[in-house]
PDB file of C-alpha atoms in Angstrom:
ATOM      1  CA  UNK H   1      29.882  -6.962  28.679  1.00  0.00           C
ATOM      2  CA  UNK H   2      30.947  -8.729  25.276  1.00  0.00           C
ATOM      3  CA  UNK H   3      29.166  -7.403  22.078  1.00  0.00           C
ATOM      4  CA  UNK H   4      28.587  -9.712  19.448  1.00  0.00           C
ATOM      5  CA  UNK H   5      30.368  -9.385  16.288  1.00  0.00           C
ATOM      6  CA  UNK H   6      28.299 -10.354  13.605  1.00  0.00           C
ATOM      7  CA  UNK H   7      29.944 -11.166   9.990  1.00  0.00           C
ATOM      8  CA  UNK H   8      30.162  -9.913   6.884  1.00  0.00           C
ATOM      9  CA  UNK H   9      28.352 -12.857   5.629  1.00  0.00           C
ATOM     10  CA  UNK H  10      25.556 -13.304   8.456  1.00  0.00           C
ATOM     11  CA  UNK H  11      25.027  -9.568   7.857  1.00  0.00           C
ATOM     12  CA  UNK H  12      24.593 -10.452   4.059  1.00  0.00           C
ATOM     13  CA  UNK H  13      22.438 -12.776   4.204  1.00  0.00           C
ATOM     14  CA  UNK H  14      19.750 -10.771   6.593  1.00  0.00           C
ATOM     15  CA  UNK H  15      20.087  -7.812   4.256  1.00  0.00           C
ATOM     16  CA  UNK H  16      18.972 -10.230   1.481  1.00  0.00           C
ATOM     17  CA  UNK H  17      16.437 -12.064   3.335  1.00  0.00           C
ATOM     18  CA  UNK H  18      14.753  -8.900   4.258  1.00  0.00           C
ATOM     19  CA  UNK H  19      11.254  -9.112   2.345  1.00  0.00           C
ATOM     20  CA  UNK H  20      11.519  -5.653   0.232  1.00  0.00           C
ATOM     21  CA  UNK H  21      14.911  -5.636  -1.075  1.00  0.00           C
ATOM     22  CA  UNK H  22      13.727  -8.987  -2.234  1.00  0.00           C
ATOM     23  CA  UNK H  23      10.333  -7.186  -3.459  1.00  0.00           C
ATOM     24  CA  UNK H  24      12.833  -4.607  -4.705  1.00  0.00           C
ATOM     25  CA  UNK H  25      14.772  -6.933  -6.897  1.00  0.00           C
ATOM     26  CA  UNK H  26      12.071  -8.639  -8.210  1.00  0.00           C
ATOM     27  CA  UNK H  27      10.445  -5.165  -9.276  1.00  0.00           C
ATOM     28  CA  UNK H  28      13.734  -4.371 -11.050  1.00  0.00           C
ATOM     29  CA  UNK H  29      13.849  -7.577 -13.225  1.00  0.00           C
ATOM     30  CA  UNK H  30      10.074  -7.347 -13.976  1.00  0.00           C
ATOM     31  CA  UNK H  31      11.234  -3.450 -15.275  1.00  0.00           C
ATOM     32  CA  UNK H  32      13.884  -4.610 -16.917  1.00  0.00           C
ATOM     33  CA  UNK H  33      11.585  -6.543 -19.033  1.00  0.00           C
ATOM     34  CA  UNK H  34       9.272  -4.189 -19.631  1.00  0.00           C
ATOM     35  CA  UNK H  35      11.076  -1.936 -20.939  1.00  0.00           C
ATOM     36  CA  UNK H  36      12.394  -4.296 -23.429  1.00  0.00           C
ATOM     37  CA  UNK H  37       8.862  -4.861 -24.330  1.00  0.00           C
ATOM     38  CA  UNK H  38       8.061  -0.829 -24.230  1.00  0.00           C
ATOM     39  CA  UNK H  39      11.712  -0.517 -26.362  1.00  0.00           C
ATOM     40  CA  UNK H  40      10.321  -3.173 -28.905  1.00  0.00           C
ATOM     41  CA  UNK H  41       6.867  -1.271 -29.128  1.00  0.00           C
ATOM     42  CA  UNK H  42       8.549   1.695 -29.743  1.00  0.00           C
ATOM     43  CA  UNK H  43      10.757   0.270 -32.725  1.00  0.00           C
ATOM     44  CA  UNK H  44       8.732  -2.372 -34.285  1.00  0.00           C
ATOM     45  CA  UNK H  45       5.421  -0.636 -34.210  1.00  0.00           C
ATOM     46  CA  UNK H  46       5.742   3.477 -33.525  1.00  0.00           C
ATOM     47  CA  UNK H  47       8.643   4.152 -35.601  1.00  0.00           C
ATOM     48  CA  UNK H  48       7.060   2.391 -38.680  1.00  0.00           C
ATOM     49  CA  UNK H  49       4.174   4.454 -38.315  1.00  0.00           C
ATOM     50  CA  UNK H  50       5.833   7.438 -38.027  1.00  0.00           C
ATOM     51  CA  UNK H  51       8.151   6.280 -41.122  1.00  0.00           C
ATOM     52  CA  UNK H  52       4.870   6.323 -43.135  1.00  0.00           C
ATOM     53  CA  UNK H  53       4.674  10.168 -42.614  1.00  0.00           C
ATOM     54  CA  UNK H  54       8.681  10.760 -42.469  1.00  0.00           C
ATOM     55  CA  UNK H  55      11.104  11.211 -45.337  1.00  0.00           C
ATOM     56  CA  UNK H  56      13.788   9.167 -43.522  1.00  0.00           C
ATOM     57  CA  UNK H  57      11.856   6.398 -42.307  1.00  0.00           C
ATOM     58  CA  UNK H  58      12.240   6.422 -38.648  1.00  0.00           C
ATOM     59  CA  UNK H  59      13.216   8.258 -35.904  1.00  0.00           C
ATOM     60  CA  UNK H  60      16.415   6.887 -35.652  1.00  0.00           C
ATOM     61  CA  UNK H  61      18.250   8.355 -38.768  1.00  0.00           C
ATOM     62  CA  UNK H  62      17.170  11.745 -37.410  1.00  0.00           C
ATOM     63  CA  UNK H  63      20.557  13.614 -36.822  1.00  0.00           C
ATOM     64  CA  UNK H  64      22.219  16.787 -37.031  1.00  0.00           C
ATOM     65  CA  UNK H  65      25.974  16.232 -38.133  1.00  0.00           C
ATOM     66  CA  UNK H  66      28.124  18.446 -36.736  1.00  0.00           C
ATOM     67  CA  UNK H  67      31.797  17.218 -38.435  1.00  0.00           C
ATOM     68  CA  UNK H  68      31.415  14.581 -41.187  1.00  0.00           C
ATOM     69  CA  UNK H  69      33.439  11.395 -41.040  1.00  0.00           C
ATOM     70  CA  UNK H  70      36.454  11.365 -42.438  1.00  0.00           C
ATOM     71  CA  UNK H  71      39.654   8.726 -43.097  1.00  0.00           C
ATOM     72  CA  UNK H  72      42.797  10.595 -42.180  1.00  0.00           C
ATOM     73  CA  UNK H  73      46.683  10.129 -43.682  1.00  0.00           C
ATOM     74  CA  UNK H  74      47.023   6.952 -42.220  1.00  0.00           C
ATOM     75  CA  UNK H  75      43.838   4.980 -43.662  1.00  0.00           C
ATOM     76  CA  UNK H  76      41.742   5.435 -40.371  1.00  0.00           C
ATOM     77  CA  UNK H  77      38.178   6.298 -40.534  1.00  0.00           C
ATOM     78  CA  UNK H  78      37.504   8.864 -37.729  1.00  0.00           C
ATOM     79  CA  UNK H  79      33.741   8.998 -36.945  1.00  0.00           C
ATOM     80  CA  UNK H  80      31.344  11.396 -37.511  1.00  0.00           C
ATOM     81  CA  UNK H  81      30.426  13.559 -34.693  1.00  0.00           C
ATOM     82  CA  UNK H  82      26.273  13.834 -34.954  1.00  0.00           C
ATOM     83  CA  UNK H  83      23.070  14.816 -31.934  1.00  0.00           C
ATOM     84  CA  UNK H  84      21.033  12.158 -32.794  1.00  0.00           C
ATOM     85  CA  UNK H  85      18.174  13.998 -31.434  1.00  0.00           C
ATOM     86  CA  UNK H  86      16.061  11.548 -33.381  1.00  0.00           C
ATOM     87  CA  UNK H  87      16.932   8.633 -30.934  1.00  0.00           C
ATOM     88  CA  UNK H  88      16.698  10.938 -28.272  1.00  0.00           C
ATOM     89  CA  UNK H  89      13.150  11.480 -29.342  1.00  0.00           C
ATOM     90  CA  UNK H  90      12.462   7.675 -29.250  1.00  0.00           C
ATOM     91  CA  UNK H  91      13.650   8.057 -25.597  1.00  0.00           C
ATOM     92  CA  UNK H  92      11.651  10.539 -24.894  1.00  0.00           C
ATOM     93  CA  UNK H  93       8.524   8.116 -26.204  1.00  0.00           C
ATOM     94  CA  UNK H  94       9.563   4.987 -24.575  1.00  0.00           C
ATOM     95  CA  UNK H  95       9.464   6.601 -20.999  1.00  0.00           C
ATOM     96  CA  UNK H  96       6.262   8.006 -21.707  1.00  0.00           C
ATOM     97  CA  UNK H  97       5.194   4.761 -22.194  1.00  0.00           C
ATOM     98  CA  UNK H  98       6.895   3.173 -19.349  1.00  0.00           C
ATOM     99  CA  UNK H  99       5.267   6.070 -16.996  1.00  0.00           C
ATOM    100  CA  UNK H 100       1.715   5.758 -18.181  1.00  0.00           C
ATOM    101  CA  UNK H 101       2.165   1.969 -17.845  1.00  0.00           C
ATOM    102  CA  UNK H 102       3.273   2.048 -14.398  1.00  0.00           C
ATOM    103  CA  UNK H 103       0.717   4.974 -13.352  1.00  0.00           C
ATOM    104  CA  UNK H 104      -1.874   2.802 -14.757  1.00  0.00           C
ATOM    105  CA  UNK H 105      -1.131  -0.048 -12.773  1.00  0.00           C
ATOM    106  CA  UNK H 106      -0.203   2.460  -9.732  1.00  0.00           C
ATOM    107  CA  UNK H 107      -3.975   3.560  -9.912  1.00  0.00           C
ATOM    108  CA  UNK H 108      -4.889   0.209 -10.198  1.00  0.00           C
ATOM    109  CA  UNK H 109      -3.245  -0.779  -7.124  1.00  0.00           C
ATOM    110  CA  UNK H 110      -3.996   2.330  -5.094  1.00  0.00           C
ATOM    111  CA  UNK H 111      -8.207   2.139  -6.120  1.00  0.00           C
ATOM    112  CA  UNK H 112      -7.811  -1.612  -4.746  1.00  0.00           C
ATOM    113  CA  UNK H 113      -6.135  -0.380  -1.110  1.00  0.00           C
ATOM    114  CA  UNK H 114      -8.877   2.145  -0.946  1.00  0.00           C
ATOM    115  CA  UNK H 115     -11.811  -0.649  -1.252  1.00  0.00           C
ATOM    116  CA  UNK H 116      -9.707  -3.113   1.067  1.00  0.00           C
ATOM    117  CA  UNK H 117      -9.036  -0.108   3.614  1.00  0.00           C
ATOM    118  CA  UNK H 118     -12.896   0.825   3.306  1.00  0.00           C
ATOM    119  CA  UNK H 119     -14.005  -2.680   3.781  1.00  0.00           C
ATOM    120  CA  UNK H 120     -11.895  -2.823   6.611  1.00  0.00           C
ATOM    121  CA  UNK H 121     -12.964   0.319   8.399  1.00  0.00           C
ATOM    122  CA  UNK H 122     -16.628  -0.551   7.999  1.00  0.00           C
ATOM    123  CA  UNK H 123     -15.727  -3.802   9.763  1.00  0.00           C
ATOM    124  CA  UNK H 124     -14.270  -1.813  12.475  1.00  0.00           C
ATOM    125  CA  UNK H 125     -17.557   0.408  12.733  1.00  0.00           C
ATOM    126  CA  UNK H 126     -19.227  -2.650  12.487  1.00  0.00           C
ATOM    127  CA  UNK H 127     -17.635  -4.357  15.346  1.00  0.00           C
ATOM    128  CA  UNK H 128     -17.507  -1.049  17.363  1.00  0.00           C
ATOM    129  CA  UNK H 129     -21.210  -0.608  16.994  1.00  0.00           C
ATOM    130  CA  UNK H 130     -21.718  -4.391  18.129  1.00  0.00           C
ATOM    131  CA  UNK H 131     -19.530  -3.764  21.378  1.00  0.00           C
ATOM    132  CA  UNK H 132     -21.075  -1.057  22.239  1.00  0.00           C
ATOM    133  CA  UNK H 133     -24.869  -2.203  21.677  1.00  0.00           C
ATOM    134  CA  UNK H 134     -23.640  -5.310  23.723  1.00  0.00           C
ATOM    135  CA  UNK H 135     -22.037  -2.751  26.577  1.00  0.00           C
ATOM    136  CA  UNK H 136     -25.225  -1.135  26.551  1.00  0.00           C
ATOM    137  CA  UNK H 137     -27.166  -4.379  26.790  1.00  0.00           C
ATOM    138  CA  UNK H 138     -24.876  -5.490  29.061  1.00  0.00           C
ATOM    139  CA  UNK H 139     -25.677  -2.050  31.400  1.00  0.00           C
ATOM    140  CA  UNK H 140     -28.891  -2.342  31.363  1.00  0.00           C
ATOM    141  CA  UNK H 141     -29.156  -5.717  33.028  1.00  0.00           C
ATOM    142  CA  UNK H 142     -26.641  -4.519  35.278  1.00  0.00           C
ATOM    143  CA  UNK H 143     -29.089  -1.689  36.210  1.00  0.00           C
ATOM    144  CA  UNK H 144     -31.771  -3.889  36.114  1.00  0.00           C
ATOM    145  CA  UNK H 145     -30.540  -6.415  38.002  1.00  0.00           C
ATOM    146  CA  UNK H 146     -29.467  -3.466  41.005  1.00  0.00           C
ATOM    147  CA  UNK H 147     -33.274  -2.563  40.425  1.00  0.00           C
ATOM    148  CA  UNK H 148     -34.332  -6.000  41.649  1.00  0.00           C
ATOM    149  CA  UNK H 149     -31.802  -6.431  44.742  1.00  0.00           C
ATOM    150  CA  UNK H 150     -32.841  -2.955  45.363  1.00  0.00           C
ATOM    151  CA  UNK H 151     -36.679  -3.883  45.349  1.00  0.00           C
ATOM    152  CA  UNK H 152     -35.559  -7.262  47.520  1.00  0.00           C
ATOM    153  CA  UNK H 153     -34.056  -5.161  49.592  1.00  0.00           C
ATOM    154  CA  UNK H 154     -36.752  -2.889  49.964  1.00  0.00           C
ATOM    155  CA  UNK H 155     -39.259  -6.156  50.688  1.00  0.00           C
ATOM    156  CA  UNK H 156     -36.583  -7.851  53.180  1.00  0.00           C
ATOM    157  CA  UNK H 157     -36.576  -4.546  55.387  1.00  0.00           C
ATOM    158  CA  UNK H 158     -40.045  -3.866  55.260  1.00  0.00           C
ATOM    159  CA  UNK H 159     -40.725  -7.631  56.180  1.00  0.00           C
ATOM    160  CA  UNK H 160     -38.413  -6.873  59.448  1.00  0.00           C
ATOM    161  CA  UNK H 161     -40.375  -3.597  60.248  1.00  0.00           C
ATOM    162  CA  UNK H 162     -43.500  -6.251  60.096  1.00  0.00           C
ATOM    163  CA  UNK H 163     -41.751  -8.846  62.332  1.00  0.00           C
ATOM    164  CA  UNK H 164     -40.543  -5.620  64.770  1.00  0.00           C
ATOM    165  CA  UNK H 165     -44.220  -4.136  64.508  1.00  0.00           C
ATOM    166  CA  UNK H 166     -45.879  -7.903  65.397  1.00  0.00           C
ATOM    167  CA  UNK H 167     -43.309  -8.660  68.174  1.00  0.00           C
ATOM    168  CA  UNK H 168     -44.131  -5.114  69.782  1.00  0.00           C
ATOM    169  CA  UNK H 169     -47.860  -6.011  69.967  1.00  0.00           C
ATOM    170  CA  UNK H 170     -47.395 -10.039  70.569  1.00  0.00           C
ATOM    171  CA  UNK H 171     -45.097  -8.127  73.728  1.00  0.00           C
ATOM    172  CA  UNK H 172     -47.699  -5.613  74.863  1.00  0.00           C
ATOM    173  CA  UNK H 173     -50.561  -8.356  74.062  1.00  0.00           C
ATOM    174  CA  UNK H 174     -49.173 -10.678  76.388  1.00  0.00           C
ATOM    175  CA  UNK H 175     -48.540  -8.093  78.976  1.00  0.00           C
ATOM    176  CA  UNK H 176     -52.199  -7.509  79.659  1.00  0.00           C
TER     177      UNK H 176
END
């Protein structure tokens, strides 16, 4: 009874070979790059329209400051310490984005199963309906074929009560 010790690498490379972790990875780079392209929406085109209609321009400079930067005794600056609630705002945006993209496409995806899956089960019906029509065809000659042995039956025994009812009266006609 020996098990089989598989290696680290052997292990590997099934993990990776397995078709969804490859689907996975493939679904991260594709997000990756759409959210660089939601990201760029966001800067290049929302935040210019909403620095029409803001004082500060964009939604980035939004901030509240809550100690002011400073440069202490020895010439360092020490950094302000601000919520940029305006950024998080632009967050906020961007996965809005992102989730209405990928609900869209979502739907998309899940109105296109339902069709295939529809197709599919009518195919099914289809086929179901066809067996059984040829079943039924199929019982029918069955019971019509038992009809006709039946009725040849019928004729072969009746032909031997003839041949019975003959002999009788060839017998008692040749015994007078």
């Amino acid at each position: 009874m020996s098990k089989k010790k598989s290696s680290f690498w052997s292990d590997f490379k099934a993990f990776i070979s397995r078709g969804n972790v490859v689907d996975m990875a493939v679904g991260v780079v594709i997000g990756g790059a759409f959210g660089k392209i939601v990201t760029g929406l966001v800067d290049y085109i929302i935040n210019p329209l909403c620095g029409l209609f803001i004082k500060d321009g964009a939604l980035d400079n939004f901030k509240t400051v809550l100690k002011e930067a400073t440069v202490d005794a020895a010439g360092n600056e020490v950094a302000e310490v601000a919520l940029k609630w305006g950024s998080w705002i632009q967050t906020i945006i961007d996965f809005v984005i992102v989730a209405l993209c990928i609900f869209l496409i979502l739907r998309v995806i899940m109105k296109a199963r339902e069709k295939i899956d529809a197709k599919k089960k009518a195919e099914e019906e289809a086929a179901a309906a066809k067996a059984a029509e040829e079943k039924a065809a199929a019982d029918a000659a069955a019971a019509e074929a038992a009809a006709v042995a039946a009725a040849r039956q019928a004729a072969v025994e009746d032909a031997i009560l003839n041949q019975e009812k003959l002999l009788k009266e060839l017998v008692a006609a040749s015994k007078k």
